[in-house]
Structures are given as structure tokens and as C-alpha cells.
Coordinates of C-alpha atoms and ligand atoms in Angstrom, one line a residue:
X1 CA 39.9 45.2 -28.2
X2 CA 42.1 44.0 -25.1
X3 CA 42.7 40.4 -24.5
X4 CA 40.4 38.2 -22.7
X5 CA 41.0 38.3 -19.2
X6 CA 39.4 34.9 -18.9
X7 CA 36.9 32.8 -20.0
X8 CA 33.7 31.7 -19.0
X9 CA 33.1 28.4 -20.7
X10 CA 31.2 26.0 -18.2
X11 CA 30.1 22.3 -18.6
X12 CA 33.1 21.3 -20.0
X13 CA 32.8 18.5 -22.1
X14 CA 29.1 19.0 -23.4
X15 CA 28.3 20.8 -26.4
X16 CA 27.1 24.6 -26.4
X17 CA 25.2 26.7 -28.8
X18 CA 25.5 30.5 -28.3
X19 CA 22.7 32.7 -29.2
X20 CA 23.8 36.3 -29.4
X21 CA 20.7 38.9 -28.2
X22 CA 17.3 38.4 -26.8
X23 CA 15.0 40.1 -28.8
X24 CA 12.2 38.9 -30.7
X25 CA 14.4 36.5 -32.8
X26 CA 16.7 35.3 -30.3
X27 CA 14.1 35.0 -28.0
X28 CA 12.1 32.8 -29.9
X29 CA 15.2 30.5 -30.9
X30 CA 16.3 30.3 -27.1
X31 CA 12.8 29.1 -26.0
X32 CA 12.3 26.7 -28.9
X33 CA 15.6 25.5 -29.2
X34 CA 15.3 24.4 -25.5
X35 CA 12.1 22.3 -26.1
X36 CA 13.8 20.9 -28.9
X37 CA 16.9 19.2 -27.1
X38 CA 14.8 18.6 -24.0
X39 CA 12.2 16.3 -26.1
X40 CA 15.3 14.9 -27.9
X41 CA 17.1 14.0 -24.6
X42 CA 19.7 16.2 -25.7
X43 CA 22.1 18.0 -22.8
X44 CA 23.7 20.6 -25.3
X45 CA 24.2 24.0 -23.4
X46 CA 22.6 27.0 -24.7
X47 CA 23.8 30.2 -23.5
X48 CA 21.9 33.2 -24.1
X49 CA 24.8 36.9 -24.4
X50 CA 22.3 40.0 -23.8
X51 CA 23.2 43.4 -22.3
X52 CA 19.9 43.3 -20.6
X53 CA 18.1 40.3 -19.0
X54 CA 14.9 41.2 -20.8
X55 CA 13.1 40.5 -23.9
X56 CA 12.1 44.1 -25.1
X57 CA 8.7 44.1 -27.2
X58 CA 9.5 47.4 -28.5
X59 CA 5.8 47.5 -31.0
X60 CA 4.9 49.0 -27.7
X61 CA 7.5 51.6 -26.9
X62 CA 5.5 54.2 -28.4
X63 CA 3.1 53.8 -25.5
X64 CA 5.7 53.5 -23.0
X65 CA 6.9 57.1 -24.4
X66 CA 3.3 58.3 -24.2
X67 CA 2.7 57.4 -20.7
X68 CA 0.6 54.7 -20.8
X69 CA 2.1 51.7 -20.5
X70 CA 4.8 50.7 -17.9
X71 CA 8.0 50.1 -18.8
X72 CA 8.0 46.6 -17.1
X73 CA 5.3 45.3 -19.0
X74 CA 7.1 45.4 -22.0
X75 CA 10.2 43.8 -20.7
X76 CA 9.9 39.8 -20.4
X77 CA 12.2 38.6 -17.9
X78 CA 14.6 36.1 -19.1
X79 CA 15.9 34.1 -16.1
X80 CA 11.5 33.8 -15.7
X81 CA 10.8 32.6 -19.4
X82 CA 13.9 30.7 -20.3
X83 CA 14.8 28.7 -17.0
X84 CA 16.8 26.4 -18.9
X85 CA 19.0 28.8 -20.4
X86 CA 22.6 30.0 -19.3
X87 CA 22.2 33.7 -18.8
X88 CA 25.1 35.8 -19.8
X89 CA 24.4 39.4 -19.1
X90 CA 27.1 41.1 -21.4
X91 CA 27.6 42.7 -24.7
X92 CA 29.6 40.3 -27.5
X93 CA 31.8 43.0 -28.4
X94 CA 33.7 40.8 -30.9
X95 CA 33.7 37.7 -32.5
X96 CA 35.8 35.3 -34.4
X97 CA 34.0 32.5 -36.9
X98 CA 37.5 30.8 -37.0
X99 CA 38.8 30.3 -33.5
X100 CA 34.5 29.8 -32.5
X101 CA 35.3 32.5 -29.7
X102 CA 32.9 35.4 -28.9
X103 CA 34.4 37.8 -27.0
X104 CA 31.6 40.2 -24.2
X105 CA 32.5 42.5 -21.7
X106 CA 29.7 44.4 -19.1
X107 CA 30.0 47.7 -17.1
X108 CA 30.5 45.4 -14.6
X109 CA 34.4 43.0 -15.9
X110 CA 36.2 43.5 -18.5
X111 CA 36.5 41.1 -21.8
X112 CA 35.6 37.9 -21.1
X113 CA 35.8 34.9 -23.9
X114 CA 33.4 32.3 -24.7
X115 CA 33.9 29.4 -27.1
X116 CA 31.1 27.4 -28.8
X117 CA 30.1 24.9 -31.4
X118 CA 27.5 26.7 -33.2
X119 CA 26.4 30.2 -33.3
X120 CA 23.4 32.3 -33.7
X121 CA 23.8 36.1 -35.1
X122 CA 19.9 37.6 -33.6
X123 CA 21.9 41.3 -32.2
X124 CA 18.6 43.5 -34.1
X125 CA 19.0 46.6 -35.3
X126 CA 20.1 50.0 -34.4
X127 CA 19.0 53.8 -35.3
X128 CA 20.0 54.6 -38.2
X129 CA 22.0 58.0 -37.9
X130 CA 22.7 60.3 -40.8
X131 CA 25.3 63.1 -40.6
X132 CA 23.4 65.8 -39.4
X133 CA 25.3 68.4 -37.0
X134 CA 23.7 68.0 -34.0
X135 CA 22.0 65.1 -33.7
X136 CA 23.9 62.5 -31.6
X137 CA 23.8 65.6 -29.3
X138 CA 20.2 66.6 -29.3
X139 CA 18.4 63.8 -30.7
X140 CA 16.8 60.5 -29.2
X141 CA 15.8 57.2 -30.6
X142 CA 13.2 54.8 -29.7
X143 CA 14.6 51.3 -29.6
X144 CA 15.2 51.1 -26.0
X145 CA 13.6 51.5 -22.7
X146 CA 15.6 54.7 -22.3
X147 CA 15.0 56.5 -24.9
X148 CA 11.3 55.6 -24.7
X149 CA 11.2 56.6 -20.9
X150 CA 13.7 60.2 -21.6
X151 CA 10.9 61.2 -24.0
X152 CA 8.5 60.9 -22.2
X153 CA 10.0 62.9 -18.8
X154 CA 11.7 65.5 -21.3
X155 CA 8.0 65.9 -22.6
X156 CA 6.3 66.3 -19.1
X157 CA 9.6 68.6 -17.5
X158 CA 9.3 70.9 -21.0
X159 CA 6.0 71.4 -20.0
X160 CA 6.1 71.7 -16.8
X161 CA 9.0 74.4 -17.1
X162 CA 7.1 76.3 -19.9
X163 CA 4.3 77.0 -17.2
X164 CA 6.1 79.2 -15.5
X165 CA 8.7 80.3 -18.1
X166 CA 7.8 84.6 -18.7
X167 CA 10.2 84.5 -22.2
X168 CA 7.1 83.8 -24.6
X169 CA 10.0 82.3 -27.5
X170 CA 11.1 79.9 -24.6
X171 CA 8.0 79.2 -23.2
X172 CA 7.1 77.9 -27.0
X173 CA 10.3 76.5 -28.0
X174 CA 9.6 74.4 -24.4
X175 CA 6.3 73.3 -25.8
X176 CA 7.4 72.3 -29.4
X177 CA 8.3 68.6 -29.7
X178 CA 9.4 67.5 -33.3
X179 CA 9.5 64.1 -34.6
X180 CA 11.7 62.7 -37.6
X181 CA 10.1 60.0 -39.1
X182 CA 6.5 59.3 -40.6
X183 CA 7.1 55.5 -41.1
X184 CA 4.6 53.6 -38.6
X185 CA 6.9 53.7 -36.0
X186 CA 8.0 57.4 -35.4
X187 CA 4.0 58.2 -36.4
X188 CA 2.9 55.9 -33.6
X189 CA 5.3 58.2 -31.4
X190 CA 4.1 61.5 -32.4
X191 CA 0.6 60.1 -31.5
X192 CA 1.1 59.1 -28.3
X193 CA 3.3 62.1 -27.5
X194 CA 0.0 64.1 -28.6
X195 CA -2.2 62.1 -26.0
X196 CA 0.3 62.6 -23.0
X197 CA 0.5 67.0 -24.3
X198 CA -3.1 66.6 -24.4
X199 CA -3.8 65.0 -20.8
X200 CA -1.4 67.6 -19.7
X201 CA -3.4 70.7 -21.4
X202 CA -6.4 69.9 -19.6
X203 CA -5.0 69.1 -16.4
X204 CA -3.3 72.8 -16.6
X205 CA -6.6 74.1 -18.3
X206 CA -5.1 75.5 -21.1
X207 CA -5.4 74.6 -25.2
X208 CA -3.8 71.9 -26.4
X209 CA -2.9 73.8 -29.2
X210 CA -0.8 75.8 -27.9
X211 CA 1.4 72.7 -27.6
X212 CA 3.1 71.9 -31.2
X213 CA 4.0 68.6 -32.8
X214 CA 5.7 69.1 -35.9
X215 CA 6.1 65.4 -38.0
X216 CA 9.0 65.1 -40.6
X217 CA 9.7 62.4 -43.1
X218 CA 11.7 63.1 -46.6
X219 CA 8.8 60.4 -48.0
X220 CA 5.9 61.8 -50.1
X221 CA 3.3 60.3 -47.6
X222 CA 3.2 59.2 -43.8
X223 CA 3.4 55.3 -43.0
X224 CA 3.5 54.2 -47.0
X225 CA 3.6 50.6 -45.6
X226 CA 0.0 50.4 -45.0
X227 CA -0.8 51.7 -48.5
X228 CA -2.2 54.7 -50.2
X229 CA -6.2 54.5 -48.7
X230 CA -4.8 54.3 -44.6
X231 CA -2.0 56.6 -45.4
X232 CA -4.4 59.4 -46.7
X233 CA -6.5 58.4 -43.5
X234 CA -3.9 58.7 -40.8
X235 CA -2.7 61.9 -42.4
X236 CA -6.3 64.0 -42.0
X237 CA -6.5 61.8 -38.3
X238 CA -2.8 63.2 -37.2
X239 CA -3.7 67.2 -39.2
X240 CA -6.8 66.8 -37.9
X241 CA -5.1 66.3 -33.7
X242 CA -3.0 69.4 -34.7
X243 CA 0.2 67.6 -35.7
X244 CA 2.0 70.2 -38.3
X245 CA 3.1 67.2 -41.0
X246 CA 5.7 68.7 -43.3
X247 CA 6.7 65.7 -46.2
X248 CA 9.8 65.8 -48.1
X249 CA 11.4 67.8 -45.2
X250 CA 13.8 66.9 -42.5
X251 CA 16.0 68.1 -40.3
X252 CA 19.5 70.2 -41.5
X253 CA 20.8 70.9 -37.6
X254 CA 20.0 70.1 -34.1
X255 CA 20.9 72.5 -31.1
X256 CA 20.7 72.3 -27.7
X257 CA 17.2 75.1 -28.8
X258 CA 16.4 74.9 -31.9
X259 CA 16.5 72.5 -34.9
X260 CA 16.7 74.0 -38.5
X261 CA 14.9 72.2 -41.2
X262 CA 16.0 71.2 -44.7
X263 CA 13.5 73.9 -46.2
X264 CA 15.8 76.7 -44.1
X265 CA 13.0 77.0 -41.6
X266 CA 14.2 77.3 -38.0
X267 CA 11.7 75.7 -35.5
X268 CA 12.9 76.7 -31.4
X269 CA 12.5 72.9 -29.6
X270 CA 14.1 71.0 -26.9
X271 CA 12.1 67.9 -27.6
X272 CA 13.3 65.8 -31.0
X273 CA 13.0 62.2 -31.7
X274 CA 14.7 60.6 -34.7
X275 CA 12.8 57.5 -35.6
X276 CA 14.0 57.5 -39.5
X277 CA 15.2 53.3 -39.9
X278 CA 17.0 51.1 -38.8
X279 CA 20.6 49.5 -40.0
X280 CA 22.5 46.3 -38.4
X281 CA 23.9 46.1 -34.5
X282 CA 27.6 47.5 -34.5
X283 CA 29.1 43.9 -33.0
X284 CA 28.2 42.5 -36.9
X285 CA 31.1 45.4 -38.0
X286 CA 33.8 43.0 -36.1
X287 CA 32.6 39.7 -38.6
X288 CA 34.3 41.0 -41.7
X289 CA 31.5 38.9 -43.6
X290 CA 29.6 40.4 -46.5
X291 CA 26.4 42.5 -45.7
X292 CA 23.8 44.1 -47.8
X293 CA 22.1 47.3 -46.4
X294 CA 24.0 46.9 -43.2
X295 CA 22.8 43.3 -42.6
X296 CA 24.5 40.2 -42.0
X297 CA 24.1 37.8 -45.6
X298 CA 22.8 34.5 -45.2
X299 CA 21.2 31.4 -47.1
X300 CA 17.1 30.8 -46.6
X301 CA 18.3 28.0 -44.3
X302 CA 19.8 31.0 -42.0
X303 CA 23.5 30.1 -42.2
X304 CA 26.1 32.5 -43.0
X305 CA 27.9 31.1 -46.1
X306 CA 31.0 30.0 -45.5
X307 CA 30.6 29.3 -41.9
X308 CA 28.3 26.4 -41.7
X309 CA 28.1 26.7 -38.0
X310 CA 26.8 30.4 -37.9
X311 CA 23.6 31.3 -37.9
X312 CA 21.9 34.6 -38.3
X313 CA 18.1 35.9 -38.1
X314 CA 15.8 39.0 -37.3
X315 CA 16.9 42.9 -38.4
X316 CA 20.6 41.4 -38.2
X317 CA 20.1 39.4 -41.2
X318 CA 19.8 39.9 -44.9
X319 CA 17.2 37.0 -45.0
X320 CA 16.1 36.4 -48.8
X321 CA 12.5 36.4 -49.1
X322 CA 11.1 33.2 -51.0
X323 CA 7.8 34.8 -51.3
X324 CA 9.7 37.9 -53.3
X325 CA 12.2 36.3 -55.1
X326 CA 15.3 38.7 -55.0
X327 CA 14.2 41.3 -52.0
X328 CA 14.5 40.5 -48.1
X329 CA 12.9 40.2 -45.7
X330 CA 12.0 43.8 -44.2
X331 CA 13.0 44.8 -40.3
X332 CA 10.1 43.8 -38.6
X333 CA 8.8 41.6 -35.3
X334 CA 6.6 39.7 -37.5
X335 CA 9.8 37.9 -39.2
X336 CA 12.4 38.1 -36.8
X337 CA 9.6 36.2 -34.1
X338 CA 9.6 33.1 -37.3
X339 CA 12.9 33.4 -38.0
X340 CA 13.9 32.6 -34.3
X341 CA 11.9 29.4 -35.0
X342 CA 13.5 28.2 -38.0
X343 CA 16.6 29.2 -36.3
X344 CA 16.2 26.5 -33.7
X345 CA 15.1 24.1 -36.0
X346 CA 17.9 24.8 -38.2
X347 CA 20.0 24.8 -35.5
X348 CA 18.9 21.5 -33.8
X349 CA 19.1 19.7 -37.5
X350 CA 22.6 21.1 -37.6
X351 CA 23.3 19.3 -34.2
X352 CA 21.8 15.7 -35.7
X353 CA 17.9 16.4 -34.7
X354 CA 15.5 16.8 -36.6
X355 CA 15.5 18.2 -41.0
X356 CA 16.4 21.9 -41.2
X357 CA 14.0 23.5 -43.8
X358 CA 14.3 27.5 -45.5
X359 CA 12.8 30.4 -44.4
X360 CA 9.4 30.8 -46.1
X361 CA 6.7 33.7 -44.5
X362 CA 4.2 35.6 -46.0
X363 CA 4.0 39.4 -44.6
X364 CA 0.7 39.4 -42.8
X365 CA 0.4 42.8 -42.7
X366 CA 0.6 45.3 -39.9
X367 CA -1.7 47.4 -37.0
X368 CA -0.5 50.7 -35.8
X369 CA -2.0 52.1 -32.7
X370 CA -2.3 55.7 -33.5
X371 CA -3.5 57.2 -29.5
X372 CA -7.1 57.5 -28.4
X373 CA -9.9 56.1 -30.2
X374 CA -7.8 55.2 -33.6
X375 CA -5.3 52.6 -35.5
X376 CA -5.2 51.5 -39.0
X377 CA -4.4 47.9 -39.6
X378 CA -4.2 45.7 -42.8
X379 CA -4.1 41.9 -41.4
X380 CA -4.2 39.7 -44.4
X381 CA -5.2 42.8 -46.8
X382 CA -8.3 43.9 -45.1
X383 CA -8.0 47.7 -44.5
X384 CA -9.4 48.8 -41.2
X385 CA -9.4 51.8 -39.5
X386 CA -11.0 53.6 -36.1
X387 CA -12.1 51.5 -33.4
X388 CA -12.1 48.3 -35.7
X389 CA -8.6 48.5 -36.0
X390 CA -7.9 49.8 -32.2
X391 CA -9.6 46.7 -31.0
X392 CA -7.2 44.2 -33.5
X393 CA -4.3 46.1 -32.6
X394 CA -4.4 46.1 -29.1
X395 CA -5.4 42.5 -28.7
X396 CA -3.0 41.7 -31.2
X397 CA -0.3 43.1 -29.0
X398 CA -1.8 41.5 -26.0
X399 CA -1.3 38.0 -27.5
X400 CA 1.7 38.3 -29.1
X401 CA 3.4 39.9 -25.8
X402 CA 5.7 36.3 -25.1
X403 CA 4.5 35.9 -21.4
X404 CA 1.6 35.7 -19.5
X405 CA 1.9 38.2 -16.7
X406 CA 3.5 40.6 -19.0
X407 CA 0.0 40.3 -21.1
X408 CA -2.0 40.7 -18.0
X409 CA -0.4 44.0 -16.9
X410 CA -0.9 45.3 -20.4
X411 CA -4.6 44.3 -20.8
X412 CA -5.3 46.0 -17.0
X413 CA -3.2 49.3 -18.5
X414 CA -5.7 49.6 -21.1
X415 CA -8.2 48.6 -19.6
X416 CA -7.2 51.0 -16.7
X417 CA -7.3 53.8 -19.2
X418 CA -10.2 53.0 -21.0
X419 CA -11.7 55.2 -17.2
X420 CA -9.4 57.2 -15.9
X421 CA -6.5 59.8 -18.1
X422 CA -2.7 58.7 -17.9
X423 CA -0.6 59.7 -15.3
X424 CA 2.0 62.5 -15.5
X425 CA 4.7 62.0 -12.7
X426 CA 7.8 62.7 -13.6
X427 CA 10.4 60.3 -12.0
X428 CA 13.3 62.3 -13.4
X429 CA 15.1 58.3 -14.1
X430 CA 16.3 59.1 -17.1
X431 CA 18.9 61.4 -17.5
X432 CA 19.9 63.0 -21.0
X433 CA 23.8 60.9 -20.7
X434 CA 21.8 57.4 -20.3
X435 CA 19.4 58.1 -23.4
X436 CA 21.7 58.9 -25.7
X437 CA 22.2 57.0 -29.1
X438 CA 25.8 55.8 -27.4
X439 CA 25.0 54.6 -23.8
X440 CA 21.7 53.5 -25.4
X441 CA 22.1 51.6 -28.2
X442 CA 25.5 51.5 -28.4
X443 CA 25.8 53.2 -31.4
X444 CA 29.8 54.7 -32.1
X445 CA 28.9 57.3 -34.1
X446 CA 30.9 60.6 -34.9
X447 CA 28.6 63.1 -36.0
X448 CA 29.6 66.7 -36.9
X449 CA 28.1 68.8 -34.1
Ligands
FAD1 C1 9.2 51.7 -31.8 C2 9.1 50.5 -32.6 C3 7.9 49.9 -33.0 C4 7.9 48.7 -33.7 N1 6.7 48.2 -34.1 C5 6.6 47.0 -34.8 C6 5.4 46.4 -35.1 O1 4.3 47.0 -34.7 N2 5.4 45.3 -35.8 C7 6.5 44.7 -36.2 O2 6.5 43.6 -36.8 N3 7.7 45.2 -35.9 C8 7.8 46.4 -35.2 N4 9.0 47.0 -34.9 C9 10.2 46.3 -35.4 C10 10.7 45.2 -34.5 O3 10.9 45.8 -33.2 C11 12.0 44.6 -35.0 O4 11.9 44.2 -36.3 C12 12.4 43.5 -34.1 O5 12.6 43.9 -32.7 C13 13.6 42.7 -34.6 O6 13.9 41.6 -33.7 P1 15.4 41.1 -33.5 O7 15.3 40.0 -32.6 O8 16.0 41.0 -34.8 O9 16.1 42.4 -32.8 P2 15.8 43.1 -31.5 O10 14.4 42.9 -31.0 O11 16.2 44.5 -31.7 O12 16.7 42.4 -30.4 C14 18.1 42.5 -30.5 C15 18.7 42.0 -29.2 O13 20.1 41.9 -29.4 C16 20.8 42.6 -28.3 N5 22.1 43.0 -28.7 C17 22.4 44.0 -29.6 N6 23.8 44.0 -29.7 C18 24.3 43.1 -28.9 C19 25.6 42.6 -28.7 N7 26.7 43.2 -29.2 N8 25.7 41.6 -27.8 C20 24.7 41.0 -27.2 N9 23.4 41.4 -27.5 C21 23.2 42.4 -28.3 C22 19.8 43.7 -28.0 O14 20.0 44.3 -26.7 C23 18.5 43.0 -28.1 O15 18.2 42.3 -26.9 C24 9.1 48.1 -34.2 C25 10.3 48.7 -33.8 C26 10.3 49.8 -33.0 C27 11.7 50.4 -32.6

């Protein structure tokens, strides 16, 4: 890393909290951390570092893949929802618990340093890659709006160049889309992938079926987080749509046409998705601080040990779980949202308001939209399934979307589609450079090709 060429410290003199990455958790301490010091007549900074000026509620990337959802509806704007919060579009590329300097750089200056008094560690996860040849090449993820929006416009331009493609093995090889990863979030993906293939077989006139989805997962079941009855469920539901489901498979090589599975099989595709889990942002890699499955270590209060004024929540941190004594918490909106909130708390206690208290939530479960007319969800241990569970999902999302106009743009999508099929432009916005795991996510990764 070059030295800084400057800084960008501001209101000298008054104290400054820096929260790094506005996602659900850093989001959430941001906002609340802001009412806090406002009620308590406080005029400590807080400066938000995020590559993007949006908060990303990526439960709903799947339908932004599939077509039916806008991209804009997921993304909260920032300088909208957090007017009292210094903006600092930029990446923290490095930073140093000693010194309290964070280090960012954008496309748009060089490395730039900012110094602070306490600091909260909310930069999410990233795709988890494995060394397959191949697949930083020829694979995408689905954590950003990139790599939701490529998949969706490599989808509709495979298809659309498979219409008029005379090779038979190309024309099926352009209409073969394989996912890697049955967990609920790659199996959401294959499902809304389905729905858009589907709306484009009937517009065409021709079978769906002659559009194959093939779903991988090295797991002995699809989505085993929703337990053993839904699993079986959404496994006939997905067969049953024509998915070809293949457990305790996944992929040996990617190619630019053609991915070979672990079982030898060769299957001709242009189309893959690798949705198989998540691990820690790269930035936490500069910390030299102890992790545990590629998260950041810290107390239930939220503090790193050792640096009583570093703080660290969501997929970034190894949070302990109280209500599993000796397991974490997993990767998931529904913790990194609360965590955000004792984050601020914590936070504010740290800066003399207020008691900071530990991290205590019980999992409340989870709804998966699986495409038209069916989702399973288990909110507080009820199954559900079919339209039951399509109605709690969606309105679940709905709600829990952080801003208002963002929810009504989402409720008129669905309701919008509850009439009339989804649309199937192709923009063409996203090229294959932009979506890739690098430019996307950020990810340095040297896989074999
Ligand atoms: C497709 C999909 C579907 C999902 N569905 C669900 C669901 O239904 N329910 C559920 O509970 N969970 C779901 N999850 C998981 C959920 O999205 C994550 O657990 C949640 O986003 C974690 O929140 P976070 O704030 O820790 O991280 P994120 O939301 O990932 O936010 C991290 C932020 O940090 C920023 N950042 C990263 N590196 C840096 C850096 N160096 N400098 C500055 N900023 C940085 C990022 O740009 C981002 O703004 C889903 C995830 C995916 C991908």
C-alpha cells in the first residue's frame, strides 16, 4: 500500500466514530448511532467508508437476477436515509488499530487517510472461492448488484443467441444455466432463473424444457437450514419445475463452454453461478487480529479484544452466540441487522452514554421465496410452505426493506406481476469485466485456470 497522499479528517477538534460498510449491520449502527448522540446532545462525527452510497438488501437479489425486481429498489440511498452522516465513498483498503488510522482509496484518488476515536468492523462477507480451474474466469457470484444484473442479461442474451444458433450442441450449451449451491440462497437463484427461462419459452413458443437448470451442492439435501420436512418439499417443487438437482456433486472445471463436474460428467454451459458461502471481506486480512472461519474474533459486547476501541458486527464478525454456548452466530441479515443495534449502543456507552450490554438473539427462522406461486418459511418453528409461505415472505421483505419508498417500489413490483409476466429487455449494462468476483466484490483471488 502507497502512502497516504492526504487525509481527510474534518471537524477538527470533535470526536469521530468510523463505521466501516453500509450493509445491514453498518447500516443499522449508523442510523441508530445517530439518534443516540442527537438525543444525548452529543456532536461526535460519524463517518460512514462505503464503496457504494447504497445500503444493498441483497435477501432480494435473487429476484433482481430473475427479472423481477429493479435493481434500485433494493439499493437504499445513503445520503437519503442517514442525512446526518459524513459520507465517504471509498474502499478502507487498510487499517491500523494502533496509530487509529484507516486508510481508503476510490477509482476516483488515490489512498487517502482517516483517523478516528473508535471504530466499527461491519465490511460483510465475500464469495467464498475454492480452487477450481476456471472459475474466477467463468463463474459469477451473487452478492452484488452486478453480478445479480450480469446473470440475469447473460441468461436473456444465451437465449436469445440460442434462437438463431443452427449448431444443435451450441444452441443447448447456450440454453444450459448451472448453479453451484443448494443452500437457500443459490436455490432461491435457480428458481428465479427458472421463472425468467420460463417467461422467455412462452414468449418464443417453445418448451420450457428444452431450457436446462442443473443445481449442484456437495450437501446430502438442498437448503438443510429449513430442516428435513421443507427440504424434502422444495426438492420435488424444484424436480418437479424441471431443475436437474445432482447432491454431493460440484463442479471440477469451468471453461469459457463447458463446466466438468466432480462425477467426470461434462455439461456444455455458458451460464454458471457459484453461490456455495460466504468467508470475511478481504480489508479484515490487513488487521493481523485473530479470526475463526475467516471472521473477525470479538467479545459478546462486540469489541475486538485487545482493542477496546474497535468494534466489529455482521458476516465480518465471529460473534459468540449466548443462545448456543460455544458456536456463532451464522452469516445472516437477521443478526447482522441486531448486531448494528447493539453496535451503536455499545458504541455510544463506550463514548460515556448510555450501559453497553452483550449480544443476545434468538434465530427466528428463515422464508425463502422459491419463484411463482411457492416459498417455504419457518418463522418461530412453524413450517409453512406454498402460498402461506409466499405471502409471509414477501411481506416480510416488504417490511424489513429499511426505507419507505424502497418498500413501496417493491410492493407495486409484485404487485405489478401478480397481472402481467416479467419483462425481458436486455440493457446489455453489465459487462462480463464488471461482474467478475474481482471488480465485484473485490475478491484477490488466484485461481488455477
Ligand atoms: C443472495 C443472498 C440472499 C440472502 N438472503 C438472506 C435472507 O433471506 N435472510 C437473511 O437473514 N440473510 C440473507 N442473506 C445474508 C445477508 O445478506 C448477510 O448476512 C448480510 O448482508 C450481512 O450483513 P453485513 O452488514 O454484515 O454485510 P453486508 O450486507 O455484506 O455489507 C457489507 C458492506 O461493507 C462494504 N464493504 C466491504 N468491504 C469494504 C471495505 N474494504 N471498505 C468499505 N466498505 C466495505 C460492502 O460494500 C457492504 O456495503 C442473503 C445473502 C445473499 C448474498
Amino acid at each position: 500500500m502507497p502512502d497516504p497522499e492526504g487525509t481527510i479528517d474534518s471537524n477538527a477538534g470533535s470526536r469521530r466514530v468510523v463505521i466501516v460498510g453500509s450493509g445491514f449491520a453498518g447500516f443499522t449502527c449508523a442510523r441508530r448511532l445517530c439518534r443516540t448522540l442527537a438525543a444525548a446532545g452529543d456532536d461526535t462525527e460519524v463517518v460512514l467508508v462505503t464503496p457504494t452510497d447504497y445500503m444493498l438488501y441483497t435477501p432480494l437479489l435473487p429476484d433482481v437476477a430473475g427479472g423481477l425486481i429493479d435493481p434500485r429498489f433494493v439499493a437504499v440511498s445513503l445520503t437519503d436515509a442517514l442525512p446526518r452522516v459524513r459520507l465517504v465513498v471509498a474502499t478502507a483498503e487498510s487499517i491500523d488499530p494502533i496509530r487509529k488510522t484507516i486508510t481508503v482509496t476510490s477509482e476516483y484518488h488515490g489512498p487517502r487517510e482517516l483517523s478516528w476515536d473508535r471504530l466499527v468492523l461491519t465490511p460483510g462477507s465475500v464469495t467464498k472461492l475454492f480452487d477450481v480451474p476456471g472459475l474466477a474466469d467463468h463463474g459469477r457470484g451473487l452478492k452484488t448488484v452486478a453480478e445479480a444484473l450480469y446473470l440475469r442479461e447473460q441468461l436473456l442474451r444465451q437465449l436469445e443467441l440460442a434462437d438463431h444458433e443452427d449448431d444443435p450442441g451450441v444452441r443447448q450449451a447456450r440454453r444450459t444455466v448451472v448453479v453451484v449451491g443448494a443452500s437457500y440462497a443459490g436455490t432461491e437463484l435457480v428458481a428465479q432463473l427458472r421463472a425468467l427461462a420460463d417467461a422467455y419459452a412462452a414468449r418464443r413458443a417453445f418448451a420450457p424444457s428444452e431450457i436446462r437448470f442443473v443445481l449442484l451442492d456437495m450437501a446430502d439435501r438442498v437448503m438443510p437450514e429449513v430442516g428435513e420436512k421443507l427440504s424434502d418439499q422444495v426438492l420435488a417443487v424444484l424436480r418437479d419445475r424441471g431443475i436437474d438437482i445432482r447432491l454431493g456433486t460440484s463442479l471440477k472445471e469451468l471453461t469459457g463452454d463447458h463446466v466438468v463436474l466432480t462425477d467426470g460428467t461434462t455439461v456444455p454451459t455458458y451460464t454458471v453461478a457459484w453461490v456455495t458461502g460466504v468467508t470475511g471481506a478481504p480489508v479484515l486480512g490487513t488487521l493481523d487480529l485473530p479470526m475463526e472461519r475467516g471472521r473477525l474474533i470479538v467479545d459478546a459486547k462486540l469489541r475486538v479484544p485487545g482493542h477496546p476501541d474497535v468494534f466489529a458486527g455482521g458476516d465480518a464478525a465471529a460473534v459468540p452466540d449466548l443462545t448456543k454456548p460455544g458456536e456463532i452466530t451464522p452469516p445472516t441479515a437477521q443478526h447482522a441487522t441486531r448486531q448494528g443495534k447493539t453496535l451503536a449502543r455499545n458504541v455510544a456507552a463506550s463514548l460515556g452514554i448510555g450501559v453497553a450490554k452483550a449480544y443476545k438473539h434468538r434465530d427466528m427462522g428463515l422464508v425463502v421465496d422459491l419463484g411463482p406461486r411457492f416459498a417455504v418459511a419457518n418463522p418461530l418453528g412453524l413450517r409453512l410452505s406454498g402460498l402461506p409461505a409466499k405471502a409471509v415472505t414477501r411481506a416480510y421483505h416488504t417490511y424489513a426493506v429499511p426505507r419507505g419508498i424502497n418498500r413501496w417500489a417493491i410492493t407495486l413490483t409484485y404487485l405489478t406481476n401478480a397481472v402481467t409476466s416479467r419483462p425481458l429487455t436486455l440493457l446489455g449494462l453489465v459487462g462480463p469485466e464488471e461482474s467478475s468476483f474481482g471488480a465485484s466484490e473485490g475478491i484477490r483471488h488466484h485461481a488455477r485456470t
